[in-house]
Backbone as JSON, one array per atom type, in Angstrom:
{
  "sequence": "MSAVLAPRVEMLRIGGGDIDEMLAIENRVHPFPWTRGNFLDSIASGYSAWGCRVTGELVGYCVLMIAVDEAHLLNISVAEKRQGMGFGARVLSHAMRVARQAGALILWLEVRPSNGKALALYRNFGFQQVGVRRGYYQATDGTEDALVMKHDLAEVSA",
  "N": [[-10.78, 39.08, -1.6], [-10.44, 36.06, 0.64], [-7.75, 33.77, 1.55], [-7.74, 30.32, 1.86], [-5.91, 27.95, 3.45], [-4.35, 25.09, 1.89], [-4.73, 21.8, 3.66], [-2.59, 20.06, 5.25], [-0.13, 17.71, 4.34], [1.49, 15.11, 5.18], [4.12, 12.2, 4.61], [4.09, 10.19, 7.15], [6.18, 7.64, 9.31], [5.08, 4.05, 10.92], [3.78, 2.81, 14.29], [3.48, 1.49, 16.59], [1.67, 2.57, 17.79], [-0.65, 3.29, 15.95], [-2.22, 1.4, 14.62], [-4.28, 1.64, 15.72], [-5.81, 3.34, 14.4], [-5.47, 2.56, 11.89], [-6.22, 0.02, 11.49], [-9.33, 0.62, 11.54], [-9.01, 1.27, 8.85], [-8.54, -0.36, 7.28], [-9.81, -2.52, 8.04], [-12.7, -1.83, 7.29], [-12.24, -1.3, 4.53], [-11.5, -3.26, 3.1], [-12.33, -6.75, 2.28], [-11.45, -9.26, 3.42], [-9.52, -8.29, 5.7], [-6.16, -7.45, 6.72], [-4.71, -8.72, 10.1], [-5.06, -7.26, 13.6], [-2.95, -8.49, 14.37], [-0.83, -8.99, 12.29], [-0.06, -6.46, 11.41], [1.12, -6.16, 13.67], [3.04, -7.61, 13.88], [4.27, -7.13, 11.42], [5.69, -4.84, 11.89], [7.33, -5.65, 13.96], [8.99, -7.06, 12.98], [10.15, -5.19, 11.54], [9.47, -3.95, 8.88], [9.3, -2.06, 6.72], [7.1, 0.38, 7.41], [4.65, 2.77, 6.4], [2.32, 5.85, 7.2], [-0.01, 8.19, 5.67], [-0.7, 11.3, 6.44], [-3.33, 13.55, 7.04], [-3.86, 16.36, 8.09], [-3.3, 15.75, 10.48], [-5.14, 12.94, 10.46], [-5.2, 10.1, 9.87], [-5.06, 8.57, 6.4], [-4.04, 7.33, 4.94], [-2.07, 4.01, 4.04], [1.6, 2.08, 3.66], [2.81, -0.85, 3.93], [5.95, -1.92, 3.44], [8.15, -4.71, 2.8], [11.47, -5.06, 2.74], [14.38, -6.28, 0.96], [17.97, -6.91, 0.62], [17.76, -6.18, -3.08], [15.49, -5.77, -3.34], [11.81, -5.1, -3.29], [9.3, -5.8, -1.99], [5.57, -4.69, -1.26], [3.87, -5.2, 0.85], [0.49, -4.67, 2.06], [-1.2, -1.61, 1.3], [-3.46, 1.05, 1.66], [-6.3, 3.34, 1.72], [-8.63, 5.25, 3.23], [-12.1, 5.06, 2.9], [-13.13, 6.88, 2.12], [-11.48, 8.58, 1.74], [-11.07, 7.57, -0.94], [-10.21, 7.84, -4.43], [-9.01, 10.59, -4.07], [-6.74, 11.26, -5.08], [-5.14, 10.48, -2.85], [-4.07, 7.52, -2.87], [-1.82, 7.24, -4.66], [-0.23, 9.21, -4.07], [0.94, 7.66, -1.82], [1.29, 5.33, -2.68], [3.6, 6.34, -4.2], [5.14, 7.0, -2.51], [5.87, 4.92, -1.02], [7.45, 3.43, -3.71], [9.69, 5.83, -3.79], [11.23, 5.07, -1.06], [11.54, 2.19, -0.98], [13.18, 2.34, -3.5], [15.33, 4.59, -2.06], [16.16, 2.69, -0.13], [17.57, 1.19, -1.7], [16.78, -0.76, -3.03], [15.8, -2.48, -6.66], [13.9, -3.71, -7.92], [10.03, -3.71, -7.5], [7.49, -5.35, -5.52], [4.13, -6.48, -6.15], [1.28, -8.17, -4.81], [-2.46, -8.67, -6.19], [-5.56, -8.05, -5.91], [-7.6, -9.74, -8.63], [-10.28, -8.51, -9.05], [-9.69, -6.15, -8.19], [-9.91, -2.97, -9.75], [-9.75, -0.31, -9.09], [-7.43, -0.61, -7.76], [-5.86, -1.86, -9.36], [-5.58, -0.31, -11.95], [-4.52, 2.31, -10.84], [-1.59, 1.13, -10.17], [-1.44, 0.37, -12.69], [-1.27, 2.43, -13.96], [1.33, 3.39, -12.62], [3.43, 2.33, -13.9], [4.15, -0.19, -13.67], [3.79, -3.94, -14.49], [2.17, -7.43, -14.83], [3.47, -9.62, -13.99], [2.76, -12.49, -13.18], [0.51, -14.91, -11.43], [-0.46, -16.05, -9.53], [-2.11, -18.93, -8.32], [-6.01, -18.94, -6.95], [-4.27, -17.42, -4.03], [-6.06, -15.35, -2.42], [-8.09, -14.98, 0.19], [-11.46, -15.49, -0.52], [-15.64, -14.6, -1.2], [-16.43, -16.72, -1.79], [-15.16, -19.23, -2.06], [-11.79, -19.2, -3.04], [-9.37, -16.31, -4.43], [-7.37, -15.41, -7.28], [-4.81, -14.15, -7.69], [-3.07, -11.55, -9.56], [0.05, -10.58, -10.15], [3.36, -8.66, -9.87], [5.38, -6.23, -11.55], [7.16, -3.26, -10.81], [9.79, -1.83, -11.98], [12.72, -0.05, -10.7], [14.43, 1.11, -10.91], [13.41, 3.66, -12.59], [12.99, 5.63, -10.57], [13.39, 8.64, -8.98], [15.64, 8.75, -6.18]],
  "CA": [[-10.46, 37.33, -1.24], [-10.25, 35.71, 1.21], [-7.13, 33.04, 1.57], [-7.28, 29.09, 1.9], [-5.03, 26.95, 4.15], [-4.08, 23.94, 1.92], [-5.08, 20.99, 4.69], [-1.04, 19.54, 5.74], [-0.4, 16.19, 4.09], [2.7, 14.57, 6.05], [4.36, 10.99, 4.97], [5.51, 10.09, 8.59], [6.45, 6.25, 9.81], [3.55, 3.73, 11.15], [4.62, 2.23, 14.93], [2.06, 0.57, 16.9], [0.35, 3.04, 17.93], [-1.32, 4.26, 15.14], [-2.92, 0.72, 14.68], [-6.73, 1.14, 15.72], [-6.06, 3.66, 13.15], [-4.93, 1.68, 10.54], [-7.45, -1.29, 11.58], [-10.66, 1.48, 11.38], [-10.1, 1.75, 7.41], [-8.79, -1.46, 6.38], [-11.81, -3.3, 8.18], [-13.81, -0.72, 5.86], [-11.78, -1.31, 2.87], [-10.58, -5.03, 2.65], [-13.64, -7.93, 2.36], [-10.82, -9.7, 4.36], [-8.38, -7.56, 6.33], [-4.8, -8.12, 8.14], [-5.12, -8.76, 11.46], [-4.09, -6.53, 14.26], [-1.41, -8.78, 14.82], [0.2, -8.81, 10.89], [0.23, -5.33, 11.37], [2.1, -5.78, 14.32], [4.07, -8.61, 12.94], [4.95, -6.6, 9.91], [6.26, -3.36, 12.91], [8.09, -6.58, 14.64], [10.02, -7.23, 11.76], [11.28, -4.62, 10.6], [9.02, -3.73, 7.68], [9.1, -0.16, 6.71], [5.11, 1.35, 7.06], [4.36, 4.5, 6.51], [1.63, 6.19, 6.85], [-0.05, 9.97, 4.59], [-1.86, 12.25, 7.44], [-3.87, 15.08, 6.56], [-4.48, 17.84, 9.05], [-3.42, 14.67, 11.83], [-5.95, 12.58, 10.54], [-4.37, 8.85, 9.14], [-5.29, 8.82, 5.07], [-4.06, 5.77, 4.19], [-0.88, 3.85, 5.02], [1.83, 0.99, 3.35], [3.27, -1.83, 4.51], [6.38, -3.01, 2.13], [9.25, -5.04, 3.02], [12.77, -4.51, 2.09], [15.33, -7.03, 1.95], [18.79, -6.75, -0.7], [17.72, -5.52, -3.59], [13.91, -6.03, -3.89], [10.9, -5.36, -2.26], [7.7, -6.49, -1.57], [4.8, -4.04, -1.18], [2.02, -6.39, 1.7], [-0.57, -4.26, 1.91], [-1.63, -0.33, 0.96], [-5.38, 1.06, 1.67], [-6.84, 4.59, 1.46], [-9.71, 5.05, 3.28], [-12.91, 5.04, 1.84], [-14.01, 8.96, 2.31], [-10.41, 9.79, 0.83], [-10.51, 6.71, -2.52], [-10.43, 9.34, -5.83], [-8.6, 12.24, -3.94], [-5.07, 11.6, -5.26], [-3.74, 9.96, -1.9], [-3.32, 6.52, -3.33], [-1.11, 7.99, -6.13], [0.22, 9.58, -3.21], [1.39, 6.08, -1.08], [2.22, 4.05, -3.68], [4.63, 6.99, -5.07], [6.1, 6.8, -1.69], [6.18, 3.64, -1.07], [9.08, 3.87, -4.19], [10.99, 5.82, -3.47], [11.18, 4.26, 0.01], [12.35, 0.93, -1.89], [14.69, 2.68, -3.97], [16.09, 4.91, -1.18], [16.95, 1.09, 0.47], [18.55, 0.07, -2.79], [15.39, -1.73, -4.42], [15.32, -2.53, -7.84], [12.59, -3.95, -8.35], [9.35, -3.56, -6.18], [6.51, -6.97, -6.39], [3.17, -6.65, -5.31], [-0.13, -8.77, -5.26], [-3.59, -7.89, -6.42], [-6.84, -9.28, -6.73], [-8.22, -9.08, -10.27], [-11.67, -8.04, -8.88], [-9.71, -4.72, -7.34], [-9.44, -2.35, -10.12], [-9.0, 0.69, -8.71], [-5.78, -0.6, -7.6], [-5.59, -2.29, -10.93], [-5.62, 1.11, -12.93], [-3.6, 3.05, -10.28], [-0.91, 0.36, -10.58], [-1.11, -0.03, -14.39], [-0.61, 4.03, -14.22], [2.61, 4.23, -12.27], [4.01, 2.03, -14.62], [3.39, -1.59, -13.06], [3.51, -4.63, -15.48], [1.62, -7.88, -14.45], [4.44, -11.06, -14.43], [2.38, -13.77, -13.07], [-0.81, -15.81, -11.41], [-1.0, -17.32, -8.23], [-3.62, -19.51, -7.92], [-6.75, -19.17, -5.39], [-3.94, -16.85, -3.19], [-6.76, -14.61, -1.56], [-9.84, -15.89, 0.66], [-12.79, -15.09, -0.87], [-16.64, -15.58, -0.27], [-17.13, -18.19, -2.33], [-13.46, -19.57, -1.62], [-10.72, -17.95, -3.33], [-9.52, -15.17, -5.82], [-6.12, -15.19, -7.61], [-3.85, -12.67, -7.25], [-1.64, -11.38, -10.02], [1.74, -10.44, -9.83], [3.28, -7.32, -10.63], [6.48, -5.75, -10.54], [8.46, -2.03, -11.31], [11.66, -1.48, -12.66], [13.0, 1.13, -9.88], [15.49, 2.67, -11.6], [13.72, 5.38, -12.97], [12.65, 6.25, -9.51], [14.64, 9.67, -7.87], [16.01, 8.3, -4.77]],
  "C": [[-10.22, 37.04, -0.36], [-8.81, 34.17, 0.56], [-7.51, 31.92, 2.37], [-6.7, 28.59, 2.12], [-5.35, 25.6, 2.75], [-4.55, 22.64, 2.59], [-2.31, 20.65, 4.37], [-1.17, 17.93, 5.76], [0.78, 16.4, 4.26], [2.58, 12.7, 4.96], [4.58, 10.57, 6.18], [4.71, 8.08, 8.97], [5.06, 6.03, 10.64], [4.41, 3.34, 12.55], [3.39, 2.08, 15.25], [1.64, 1.49, 17.62], [-0.38, 3.45, 17.5], [-2.38, 2.49, 14.9], [-4.05, 0.55, 14.78], [-6.96, 1.64, 14.4], [-6.23, 2.94, 11.58], [-6.5, 0.65, 10.55], [-8.6, -0.71, 11.08], [-10.87, 1.35, 9.76], [-9.09, 0.04, 6.66], [-9.81, -2.72, 6.97], [-12.52, -2.63, 7.5], [-13.25, -1.17, 4.64], [-12.11, -2.23, 2.12], [-11.35, -5.67, 3.42], [-12.31, -8.63, 3.27], [-9.51, -8.88, 4.25], [-7.14, -8.01, 6.91], [-5.49, -7.41, 9.5], [-5.0, -7.79, 12.01], [-2.59, -7.29, 14.3], [-0.86, -9.19, 13.71], [0.31, -7.83, 10.86], [1.46, -5.0, 12.82], [3.4, -7.04, 14.13], [5.13, -7.43, 12.31], [6.06, -5.16, 11.05], [7.64, -3.78, 13.62], [9.35, -6.64, 14.44], [10.92, -6.44, 11.38], [11.24, -3.62, 9.46], [8.8, -1.92, 7.73], [7.01, 0.3, 6.69], [5.42, 2.41, 7.21], [2.44, 5.05, 6.22], [1.24, 8.16, 6.03], [-1.28, 10.02, 6.08], [-2.39, 13.48, 6.98], [-4.08, 15.81, 7.87], [-4.38, 16.6, 10.29], [-4.25, 13.19, 11.24], [-5.51, 11.61, 9.35], [-5.74, 9.02, 7.32], [-5.44, 7.69, 5.07], [-2.83, 5.89, 4.54], [-0.23, 2.55, 3.68], [2.59, 0.43, 4.28], [4.93, -2.22, 3.77], [7.75, -3.83, 2.72], [10.6, -5.72, 2.06], [14.16, -5.36, 2.25], [16.4, -7.54, 0.37], [18.0, -5.72, -1.67], [16.79, -5.6, -4.3], [13.44, -5.48, -2.93], [9.33, -5.33, -2.77], [6.38, -5.44, -0.98], [3.32, -4.91, -0.08], [1.08, -5.29, 1.56], [-0.29, -2.32, 1.6], [-3.28, 0.04, 0.97], [-4.91, 2.67, 2.28], [-8.55, 4.2, 2.17], [-11.04, 5.27, 2.87], [-13.93, 6.48, 1.74], [-12.5, 8.77, 1.2], [-9.98, 9.51, -0.55], [-10.47, 8.47, -3.24], [-9.81, 10.3, -5.3], [-6.59, 12.07, -4.15], [-4.1, 10.4, -4.13], [-3.37, 8.0, -2.11], [-2.29, 6.75, -4.3], [-0.14, 8.04, -4.96], [1.17, 8.2, -2.23], [2.21, 5.38, -1.31], [3.53, 5.12, -4.18], [5.93, 7.02, -3.79], [6.78, 6.16, -0.74], [7.14, 3.54, -1.86], [9.68, 4.33, -4.8], [11.49, 5.3, -2.56], [12.21, 3.02, 0.0], [13.41, 1.31, -2.44], [15.29, 3.15, -2.96], [17.06, 3.63, -0.49], [17.53, 0.19, -0.29], [17.91, -0.79, -3.9], [15.64, -1.42, -5.97], [14.46, -3.03, -8.38], [11.22, -3.52, -7.01], [7.82, -4.53, -6.8], [5.19, -6.38, -5.52], [2.24, -7.9, -6.28], [-1.49, -7.67, -5.54], [-4.23, -8.78, -6.56], [-7.37, -8.97, -7.86], [-9.54, -8.41, -10.29], [-11.56, -6.85, -8.27], [-9.89, -3.73, -8.25], [-9.31, -1.24, -10.45], [-7.76, 0.58, -8.36], [-5.69, -0.63, -9.03], [-4.97, -0.95, -11.8], [-4.58, 1.77, -11.74], [-1.67, 2.38, -10.61], [-0.16, 0.42, -11.95], [-0.01, 1.82, -14.58], [0.33, 4.86, -13.49], [3.33, 3.2, -13.11], [4.56, -0.36, -14.72], [3.66, -2.57, -13.91], [3.54, -5.87, -14.58], [2.86, -8.94, -14.85], [4.02, -12.51, -14.18], [0.98, -14.37, -12.56], [-0.42, -16.23, -10.51], [-2.02, -17.92, -7.97], [-4.02, -19.18, -6.83], [-5.59, -18.51, -3.8], [-4.55, -15.92, -2.51], [-7.52, -15.24, -1.37], [-11.21, -14.82, -0.37], [-14.11, -15.65, -0.29], [-17.0, -16.23, -0.67], [-16.3, -19.13, -2.89], [-12.05, -18.46, -1.77], [-10.21, -17.48, -4.51], [-8.31, -15.53, -5.72], [-5.39, -14.17, -7.87], [-3.02, -12.45, -8.69], [-0.53, -10.33, -9.92], [2.15, -9.51, -10.17], [4.38, -7.01, -10.01], [6.35, -4.12, -10.82], [9.78, -2.15, -11.16], [11.95, 0.03, -11.59], [13.72, 2.41, -10.44], [15.56, 3.25, -12.14], [13.26, 6.08, -11.86], [13.56, 6.94, -8.85], [14.37, 9.08, -6.67], [15.65, 9.44, -4.11]]
}
C-alpha cells in the first residue's frame, strides 16, 4: 500500500508581491477584472487580503474591507482550473472568520445575477439577498445589476 500525501493548503496574507499571480487569475475568470491599481490601492488602504495556496500555488484569494462592525467582501476569485474543488468555499469561510475576528457582525457583498456559481456558493453559506444595485457592473452590452447580499456573522465561530 502506498502512502499519498495530501497537498498542503494554506490561507496566507496577500501582499504587493502576490499581485502578478492575482492578476493572472483575475484576468482569466472575470470579464471586467480588477486592475493592478485596484489591488495595490486595496493593499495600501489596509484592506484584509488573503490568498489560498496549494503547495505554494495561488489558487484563490479574497479582499475584505472591514470597518467597525461590518465587513464588505470586495473580491473573491478562484483560478479557473481550480473551480469546483472546494477552494471558493475555503476562501469564503476564511473571509467570514477574519471578518468576525475583527468584530464584524455582518458581511456584505455584491454579485452579478449572471454568476450562477457564485450565487450558489453564497446561498449555500446562508447569504440572503437584501437589494439590487441597478447598473452596478460593466457588461459587454452596457451594464449589469448587482445583487446585494448579506450574512449575519453572529453564528460564525471566531
